[in-house]
DNA sequence: AAGGTCGGTCACCAACTGGTTACCAAGGCC
DNA sequence: GGCCTTGGTAACCAGTTGGTGACCGACCTT
């Protein structure tokens, strides 16, 4: 297992468009999970760090959904002790492209999105 | 007003990835609405045709959300009689790019998506 | 005058989403 | 032995989403 830096707790800070952009990929946490897996497999407990407010139930749900739909693979290692790793499948990796495109679009039009929201009730459509 | 063909009732047939793709843009109907507006303004009743199963309430909700977030504009004409037209704003038009990218991705990976779903319980994550 | 179309609103309701809390077994550490 | 970590599951509950059906005024046609 290559040594990669752990996922920082502030990976998704308040200004990151990912959680707020009007695109949804799967459920609430799915796009963030995919993003977390972009640079290699991660363990369940690793994923919880940057997501912060995710409950174990919600994360499990997201992961099960992503696994069921073929975006991530789940591998259990019992080497010396229990370890579960989630990794992107080729399908999941290919999905990062449109996901990133959506994220980049949101970043580019962030100001317009905020302008439109001002004077409204403060929520993106279903977002 | 240029003469454009009316929206066909079968615009979104069962095999069209739009309604099933795991990306969500706003609420359930929003991406379809945006797609319907791609080639020019449409009236409320025009939009109901291709959407088919949408209730007036749901369509209104979608449109209100898209309007609030700056994706579409709503214009009321009382010329001789009441007419309400919805049109894409520049922001809404720009959003078609990542939306189409997502749709194209889903089309390209349609087989894989179906394969993954077989043997599952038949639903895309939150889709 | 009667009925249809247009563009909705309102009340009600069922299903789904997602959060909280408690709980669990297996293994490691002190 | 006792507690922590890991990777969850189960029960409960509140909020949101979205469907149905009734209804509405303004306008047009017959």
Coordinates of C-alpha atoms in Angstrom, one line a residue, chain A residues 22-27 65-66 68-71 91 94-95 98-99 101-102 105 109 112-113 116-117 120-121 123-126, chain B residues 22-27 65-66 68-71 91 94-95 98-99 101-102 105 109 112-113 116-117 120-121 123-126:
Chain A
X22 CA -26.9 21.8 -7.8
X23 CA -25.7 18.6 -9.4
X24 CA -26.3 15.5 -7.4
X25 CA -24.5 12.3 -8.0
X26 CA -26.3 9.5 -6.2
X27 CA -27.1 10.5 -2.7
X65 CA -25.2 2.4 -3.2
X66 CA -22.0 3.2 -5.0
X68 CA -24.3 -1.7 -6.0
X69 CA -24.1 0.6 -9.0
X70 CA -20.6 -0.4 -9.8
X71 CA -18.8 2.8 -8.9
X91 CA -16.6 3.0 -14.1
X94 CA -14.7 7.5 -15.5
X95 CA -17.5 9.1 -13.6
X98 CA -18.4 14.6 -15.6
X99 CA -18.4 15.1 -11.9
X101 CA -16.8 19.1 -15.0
X102 CA -19.9 19.9 -12.9
X105 CA -18.8 24.7 -13.7
X109 CA -20.3 30.4 -11.9
X112 CA -23.7 34.1 -10.2
X113 CA -25.1 31.2 -8.1
X116 CA -29.2 34.3 -7.6
X117 CA -29.6 32.9 -4.2
X120 CA -34.3 34.1 -2.3
X121 CA -34.8 31.8 0.6
X123 CA -31.5 27.1 -0.9
X124 CA -30.5 25.7 -4.3
X125 CA -33.2 23.7 -6.0
X126 CA -33.3 20.5 -4.1
Chain B
X22 CA -27.2 9.1 -11.3
X23 CA -26.6 12.8 -11.7
X24 CA -29.2 15.1 -10.3
X25 CA -29.5 18.7 -11.3
X26 CA -31.8 20.4 -8.8
X27 CA -34.9 18.3 -8.3
X65 CA -36.5 26.5 -8.1
X66 CA -34.8 27.0 -11.4
X68 CA -34.9 31.3 -7.9
X69 CA -31.5 29.9 -8.7
X70 CA -31.1 32.0 -11.8
X71 CA -31.3 29.2 -14.4
X91 CA -26.4 30.9 -16.5
X94 CA -24.0 27.5 -19.5
X95 CA -25.2 24.7 -17.2
X98 CA -21.9 19.9 -17.7
X99 CA -25.4 18.5 -17.8
X101 CA -21.5 15.9 -20.3
X102 CA -23.2 13.9 -17.6
X105 CA -21.2 9.9 -19.9
X109 CA -21.5 3.7 -19.9
X112 CA -22.1 -1.0 -17.5
X113 CA -24.7 0.8 -15.5
X116 CA -24.2 -3.2 -12.3
X117 CA -27.9 -2.9 -11.5
X120 CA -29.1 -5.5 -7.3
X121 CA -32.4 -4.2 -6.2
X123 CA -32.3 1.3 -8.3
X124 CA -29.5 3.7 -8.9
X125 CA -28.1 5.4 -5.8
X126 CA -30.8 7.9 -5.0

